[in-house]
Amino acid sequence: MDNNLRDKLANVSVATLATALFKRGLRNQVIQGVHPVRAKGANMVGPAYTLRYIPAREDRNQLSEFRNPEHPQRVAVESCPAGHVLVMDSRKDPRAASAGDILVTRLMVRGVAGVVTDGGFRDAATIGNLDIPAYHSRPSSPTNLTLHEALDLNVPIGCGDVAVFPGDILVGDDDCVIVIPQAIAPEVADEAVEMTAYEDFVVEKVKSGTPVIGLYPRTQEHFTDEFAAWRKSNNR
């Protein structure tokens, strides 16, 4: 992933990105029901590397499966490229964990940019203290084998009602996670940077007592000149 693109997306909110995507007709890009295990105060940014779970069947999902060096969950942890985000389709079912602190620690050590599931994590309190962004629906102690079978790696998945294709760009902030189609990520990032600058200007104006009508959205032309002067003085 281009470092310039990564830097731009690291400094814009998911809410702003959602508006930029909405303008392009994409209205279902925020992963639903998924929140940070613990807020980090910095954005998660990276291309998607996916893992798909299906419902577990008892004859196929015993603890002995974890001894298999080709078990897809373990392979995902060892093959997700540095700088990418491991995204898991857990069928929006947090009754059994998608992963635990040992596997997430391994992802962190390998330089993975973050981990997202629409299920739950076991050892969530420990994961929250790790230096890697992690997003889930809620803590879940049962092992994934209880309800989930890890099956496919780096294929199109659904996560929290959003289609995620390998290579799509994920951005997570302290609220939630959004999926940006890879092909339009640069233009969306550029627009989000511009929107963020204007929104910061708007916040200052609102705090000083300016009404929002005409300011946000900008329909009164004098705000264009004020914004240009503000931007110059703030090196934005």
mmCIF file of C-alpha atoms in Angstrom:
data_model
loop_
_atom_site.group_PDB
_atom_site.id
_atom_site.type_symbol
_atom_site.label_atom_id
_atom_site.label_comp_id
_atom_site.label_asym_id
_atom_site.label_seq_id
_atom_site.Cartn_x
_atom_site.Cartn_y
_atom_site.Cartn_z
ATOM 1 C CA MET A 1 0.000 0.000 0.000
ATOM 2 C CA ASP A 2 1.290 3.446 -0.933
ATOM 3 C CA ASN A 3 2.613 5.242 2.148
ATOM 4 C CA ASN A 4 1.157 8.567 1.014
ATOM 5 C CA LEU A 5 -2.303 7.008 0.814
ATOM 6 C CA ARG A 6 -1.817 5.364 4.196
ATOM 7 C CA ASP A 7 -0.830 8.703 5.765
ATOM 8 C CA LYS A 8 -3.877 10.464 4.358
ATOM 9 C CA LEU A 9 -6.268 7.819 5.633
ATOM 10 C CA ALA A 10 -4.583 7.801 9.031
ATOM 11 C CA ASN A 11 -5.783 11.352 9.636
ATOM 12 C CA VAL A 12 -9.438 11.285 8.622
ATOM 13 C CA SER A 13 -12.459 9.875 10.431
ATOM 14 C CA VAL A 14 -14.605 6.952 9.385
ATOM 15 C CA ALA A 15 -17.572 9.342 9.421
ATOM 16 C CA THR A 16 -15.900 11.614 6.868
ATOM 17 C CA LEU A 17 -14.963 8.653 4.700
ATOM 18 C CA ALA A 18 -18.548 7.397 4.863
ATOM 19 C CA THR A 19 -19.756 10.727 3.475
ATOM 20 C CA ALA A 20 -17.167 10.656 0.681
ATOM 21 C CA LEU A 21 -18.314 7.153 -0.268
ATOM 22 C CA PHE A 22 -21.981 8.164 0.005
ATOM 23 C CA LYS A 23 -21.333 10.831 -2.652
ATOM 24 C CA ARG A 24 -20.183 8.003 -4.935
ATOM 25 C CA GLY A 25 -23.320 5.956 -4.337
ATOM 26 C CA LEU A 26 -21.739 3.564 -1.802
ATOM 27 C CA ARG A 27 -24.011 3.507 1.236
ATOM 28 C CA ASN A 28 -23.158 0.242 2.982
ATOM 29 C CA GLN A 29 -19.425 0.392 3.683
ATOM 30 C CA VAL A 30 -19.319 0.737 7.481
ATOM 31 C CA ILE A 31 -19.011 -2.677 9.146
ATOM 32 C CA GLN A 32 -22.049 -3.031 11.383
ATOM 33 C CA GLY A 33 -21.946 -4.086 15.032
ATOM 34 C CA VAL A 34 -18.141 -3.933 15.239
ATOM 35 C CA HIS A 35 -16.263 -1.648 17.632
ATOM 36 C CA PRO A 36 -12.702 -1.313 18.929
ATOM 37 C CA VAL A 37 -11.767 -3.683 21.721
ATOM 38 C CA ARG A 38 -10.073 -0.620 23.180
ATOM 39 C CA ALA A 39 -9.748 2.849 21.675
ATOM 40 C CA LYS A 40 -6.213 3.579 20.462
ATOM 41 C CA GLY A 41 -6.500 7.240 19.540
ATOM 42 C CA ALA A 42 -5.043 6.497 16.101
ATOM 43 C CA ASN A 43 -6.455 5.053 12.906
ATOM 44 C CA MET A 44 -5.993 1.508 11.685
ATOM 45 C CA VAL A 45 -5.257 1.535 7.939
ATOM 46 C CA GLY A 46 -4.411 -1.349 5.629
ATOM 47 C CA PRO A 47 -5.469 -3.612 2.770
ATOM 48 C CA ALA A 48 -7.769 -6.498 3.622
ATOM 49 C CA TYR A 49 -6.533 -10.059 4.008
ATOM 50 C CA THR A 50 -9.558 -12.240 4.661
ATOM 51 C CA LEU A 51 -10.512 -15.376 6.575
ATOM 52 C CA ARG A 52 -13.932 -17.010 6.200
ATOM 53 C CA TYR A 53 -15.594 -19.139 8.850
ATOM 54 C CA ILE A 54 -18.555 -21.450 8.268
ATOM 55 C CA PRO A 55 -20.737 -23.150 10.906
ATOM 56 C CA ALA A 56 -18.801 -25.848 12.759
ATOM 57 C CA ARG A 57 -19.710 -29.512 12.442
ATOM 58 C CA GLU A 58 -18.829 -31.723 15.383
ATOM 59 C CA ASP A 59 -17.015 -34.439 13.415
ATOM 60 C CA ARG A 60 -14.669 -31.855 11.879
ATOM 61 C CA ASN A 61 -13.979 -29.469 14.741
ATOM 62 C CA GLN A 62 -12.231 -31.061 17.695
ATOM 63 C CA LEU A 63 -9.315 -29.520 19.603
ATOM 64 C CA SER A 64 -7.019 -31.837 17.649
ATOM 65 C CA GLU A 65 -7.618 -29.624 14.603
ATOM 66 C CA PHE A 66 -5.261 -27.055 16.074
ATOM 67 C CA ARG A 67 -2.411 -29.579 15.698
ATOM 68 C CA ASN A 68 -2.835 -29.417 11.939
ATOM 69 C CA PRO A 69 -0.161 -27.049 10.527
ATOM 70 C CA GLU A 70 -2.521 -26.288 7.655
ATOM 71 C CA HIS A 71 -5.412 -25.180 9.868
ATOM 72 C CA PRO A 72 -6.704 -22.067 8.043
ATOM 73 C CA GLN A 73 -6.950 -19.895 11.165
ATOM 74 C CA ARG A 74 -3.318 -20.579 12.067
ATOM 75 C CA VAL A 75 -2.211 -20.185 8.455
ATOM 76 C CA ALA A 76 -4.020 -16.835 8.287
ATOM 77 C CA VAL A 77 -2.087 -15.584 11.303
ATOM 78 C CA GLU A 78 1.218 -16.617 9.723
ATOM 79 C CA SER A 79 0.438 -15.495 6.160
ATOM 80 C CA CYS A 80 -1.354 -12.162 6.566
ATOM 81 C CA PRO A 81 1.189 -9.696 5.133
ATOM 82 C CA ALA A 82 2.697 -6.968 7.288
ATOM 83 C CA GLY A 83 0.777 -3.726 6.920
ATOM 84 C CA HIS A 84 -2.453 -5.556 6.027
ATOM 85 C CA VAL A 85 -5.594 -5.997 8.130
ATOM 86 C CA LEU A 86 -6.826 -9.505 8.904
ATOM 87 C CA VAL A 87 -10.603 -9.415 8.395
ATOM 88 C CA MET A 88 -12.715 -12.348 9.559
ATOM 89 C CA ASP A 89 -16.191 -13.361 8.481
ATOM 90 C CA SER A 90 -17.576 -14.959 11.639
ATOM 91 C CA ARG A 91 -21.189 -14.775 10.438
ATOM 92 C CA LYS A 92 -21.949 -12.042 12.992
ATOM 93 C CA ASP A 93 -21.919 -14.754 15.666
ATOM 94 C CA PRO A 94 -19.913 -13.837 18.786
ATOM 95 C CA ARG A 95 -20.962 -16.867 20.807
ATOM 96 C CA ALA A 96 -17.565 -18.425 20.055
ATOM 97 C CA ALA A 97 -14.326 -16.518 19.605
ATOM 98 C CA SER A 98 -12.761 -15.708 16.245
ATOM 99 C CA ALA A 99 -9.293 -15.618 17.878
ATOM 100 C CA GLY A 100 -7.584 -14.970 21.209
ATOM 101 C CA ASP A 101 -4.715 -12.974 22.613
ATOM 102 C CA ILE A 102 -1.941 -15.377 21.548
ATOM 103 C CA LEU A 103 -2.889 -15.249 17.877
ATOM 104 C CA VAL A 104 -3.467 -11.495 17.954
ATOM 105 C CA THR A 105 -0.096 -11.042 19.660
ATOM 106 C CA ARG A 106 1.488 -13.016 16.822
ATOM 107 C CA LEU A 107 -0.189 -10.718 14.290
ATOM 108 C CA MET A 108 1.159 -7.710 16.169
ATOM 109 C CA VAL A 109 4.712 -9.079 16.226
ATOM 110 C CA ARG A 110 4.530 -9.793 12.490
ATOM 111 C CA GLY A 111 3.632 -6.163 11.760
ATOM 112 C CA VAL A 112 0.005 -6.678 10.771
ATOM 113 C CA ALA A 113 -1.866 -3.358 10.777
ATOM 114 C CA GLY A 114 -4.971 -4.595 12.591
ATOM 115 C CA VAL A 115 -7.542 -7.340 13.047
ATOM 116 C CA VAL A 116 -11.323 -7.189 12.531
ATOM 117 C CA THR A 117 -14.091 -9.712 13.131
ATOM 118 C CA ASP A 118 -17.862 -9.478 13.164
ATOM 119 C CA GLY A 119 -17.741 -12.071 15.947
ATOM 120 C CA GLY A 120 -15.910 -11.866 19.256
ATOM 121 C CA PHE A 121 -12.436 -12.256 20.733
ATOM 122 C CA ARG A 122 -11.481 -14.314 23.745
ATOM 123 C CA ASP A 123 -9.003 -12.731 26.176
ATOM 124 C CA ALA A 124 -10.414 -9.402 25.012
ATOM 125 C CA ALA A 125 -9.028 -7.425 27.954
ATOM 126 C CA THR A 126 -5.518 -8.617 27.109
ATOM 127 C CA ILE A 127 -6.024 -7.886 23.398
ATOM 128 C CA GLY A 128 -7.126 -4.382 24.291
ATOM 129 C CA ASN A 129 -3.741 -3.754 25.900
ATOM 130 C CA LEU A 130 -1.781 -4.907 22.845
ATOM 131 C CA ASP A 131 -0.183 -2.455 20.447
ATOM 132 C CA ILE A 132 -2.415 -3.479 17.535
ATOM 133 C CA PRO A 133 -5.882 -2.174 16.648
ATOM 134 C CA ALA A 134 -8.523 -4.864 17.147
ATOM 135 C CA TYR A 135 -12.246 -4.655 16.416
ATOM 136 C CA HIS A 136 -15.024 -7.072 17.365
ATOM 137 C CA SER A 137 -18.644 -7.171 18.494
ATOM 138 C CA ARG A 138 -18.045 -8.307 22.085
ATOM 139 C CA PRO A 139 -15.825 -10.541 24.247
ATOM 140 C CA SER A 140 -16.322 -14.277 23.757
ATOM 141 C CA SER A 141 -14.524 -16.966 25.738
ATOM 142 C CA PRO A 142 -15.459 -20.239 23.931
ATOM 143 C CA THR A 143 -12.878 -21.407 21.397
ATOM 144 C CA ASN A 144 -13.776 -20.850 17.763
ATOM 145 C CA LEU A 145 -14.122 -24.616 17.200
ATOM 146 C CA THR A 146 -17.284 -24.521 19.307
ATOM 147 C CA LEU A 147 -19.285 -22.880 16.533
ATOM 148 C CA HIS A 148 -16.949 -21.885 13.683
ATOM 149 C CA GLU A 149 -14.852 -23.745 11.162
ATOM 150 C CA ALA A 150 -12.075 -21.688 9.546
ATOM 151 C CA LEU A 151 -12.222 -22.519 5.859
ATOM 152 C CA ASP A 152 -11.079 -20.022 3.203
ATOM 153 C CA LEU A 153 -8.206 -17.555 3.034
ATOM 154 C CA ASN A 154 -8.097 -14.314 1.067
ATOM 155 C CA VAL A 155 -11.421 -14.716 -0.724
ATOM 156 C CA PRO A 156 -14.346 -12.270 -0.881
ATOM 157 C CA ILE A 157 -16.258 -12.326 2.414
ATOM 158 C CA GLY A 158 -19.038 -10.552 4.250
ATOM 159 C CA CYS A 159 -18.115 -8.874 7.526
ATOM 160 C CA GLY A 160 -20.806 -7.071 9.483
ATOM 161 C CA ASP A 161 -23.055 -6.925 6.404
ATOM 162 C CA VAL A 162 -20.335 -5.391 4.226
ATOM 163 C CA ALA A 163 -18.688 -7.062 1.236
ATOM 164 C CA VAL A 164 -14.910 -7.205 1.708
ATOM 165 C CA PHE A 165 -12.674 -8.165 -1.202
ATOM 166 C CA PRO A 166 -8.981 -8.947 -0.715
ATOM 167 C CA GLY A 167 -7.044 -5.725 -1.163
ATOM 168 C CA ASP A 168 -9.925 -3.412 -0.220
ATOM 169 C CA ILE A 169 -8.680 -0.692 2.100
ATOM 170 C CA LEU A 170 -9.902 -0.803 5.689
ATOM 171 C CA VAL A 171 -9.859 2.214 7.963
ATOM 172 C CA GLY A 172 -10.803 1.952 11.623
ATOM 173 C CA ASP A 173 -10.999 4.758 14.153
ATOM 174 C CA ASP A 174 -12.168 4.870 17.762
ATOM 175 C CA ASP A 175 -15.788 4.471 16.571
ATOM 176 C CA CYS A 176 -15.872 1.792 13.881
ATOM 177 C CA VAL A 177 -14.439 0.380 10.644
ATOM 178 C CA ILE A 178 -15.116 1.231 6.996
ATOM 179 C CA VAL A 179 -14.273 -0.628 3.785
ATOM 180 C CA ILE A 180 -13.057 1.397 0.780
ATOM 181 C CA PRO A 181 -12.962 -0.299 -2.629
ATOM 182 C CA GLN A 182 -9.317 -0.474 -3.631
ATOM 183 C CA ALA A 183 -9.760 1.176 -7.024
ATOM 184 C CA ILE A 184 -11.191 4.415 -5.621
ATOM 185 C CA ALA A 185 -9.225 4.631 -2.388
ATOM 186 C CA PRO A 186 -6.833 7.388 -3.598
ATOM 187 C CA GLU A 187 -9.601 9.741 -4.738
ATOM 188 C CA VAL A 188 -11.668 9.055 -1.616
ATOM 189 C CA ALA A 189 -8.642 9.775 0.577
ATOM 190 C CA ASP A 190 -7.959 13.072 -1.207
ATOM 191 C CA GLU A 191 -11.543 14.199 -0.792
ATOM 192 C CA ALA A 192 -11.622 13.139 2.859
ATOM 193 C CA VAL A 193 -8.501 15.186 3.590
ATOM 194 C CA GLU A 194 -10.186 18.251 2.062
ATOM 195 C CA MET A 195 -13.403 17.578 3.953
ATOM 196 C CA THR A 196 -11.517 17.153 7.222
ATOM 197 C CA ALA A 197 -9.786 20.501 6.834
ATOM 198 C CA TYR A 198 -13.089 22.265 6.260
ATOM 199 C CA GLU A 199 -14.778 20.410 9.116
ATOM 200 C CA ASP A 200 -12.006 21.501 11.487
ATOM 201 C CA PHE A 201 -12.602 25.084 10.372
ATOM 202 C CA VAL A 202 -16.340 24.633 10.919
ATOM 203 C CA VAL A 203 -15.828 23.323 14.456
ATOM 204 C CA GLU A 204 -13.810 26.417 15.364
ATOM 205 C CA LYS A 205 -16.497 28.684 13.905
ATOM 206 C CA VAL A 206 -19.303 26.837 15.714
ATOM 207 C CA LYS A 207 -17.427 26.982 19.016
ATOM 208 C CA SER A 208 -17.087 30.735 18.556
ATOM 209 C CA GLY A 209 -20.858 31.075 18.134
ATOM 210 C CA THR A 210 -21.383 30.940 14.350
ATOM 211 C CA PRO A 211 -24.696 29.333 13.250
ATOM 212 C CA VAL A 212 -24.368 26.265 11.034
ATOM 213 C CA ILE A 213 -26.799 27.490 8.352
ATOM 214 C CA GLY A 214 -24.745 28.618 5.392
ATOM 215 C CA LEU A 215 -21.583 27.333 7.018
ATOM 216 C CA TYR A 216 -22.179 23.572 6.988
ATOM 217 C CA PRO A 217 -22.797 22.793 4.232
ATOM 218 C CA ARG A 218 -21.138 25.895 2.831
ATOM 219 C CA THR A 219 -23.700 27.913 0.908
ATOM 220 C CA GLN A 220 -22.595 31.410 1.892
ATOM 221 C CA GLU A 221 -19.660 32.510 -0.225
ATOM 222 C CA HIS A 222 -17.923 34.614 2.416
ATOM 223 C CA PHE A 223 -17.062 31.403 4.285
ATOM 224 C CA THR A 224 -14.944 30.361 1.291
ATOM 225 C CA ASP A 225 -12.642 33.328 1.829
ATOM 226 C CA GLU A 226 -12.591 32.819 5.597
ATOM 227 C CA PHE A 227 -11.712 29.158 5.161
ATOM 228 C CA ALA A 228 -8.894 29.976 2.744
ATOM 229 C CA ALA A 229 -7.410 32.437 5.253
ATOM 230 C CA TRP A 230 -7.830 29.946 8.114
ATOM 231 C CA ARG A 231 -6.196 27.219 6.110
ATOM 232 C CA LYS A 232 -3.214 29.373 5.249
ATOM 233 C CA SER A 233 -2.683 30.433 8.858
ATOM 234 C CA ASN A 234 -2.950 26.815 10.042
ATOM 235 C CA ASN A 235 -0.799 25.301 7.272
ATOM 236 C CA ARG A 236 -3.687 23.071 6.184
#
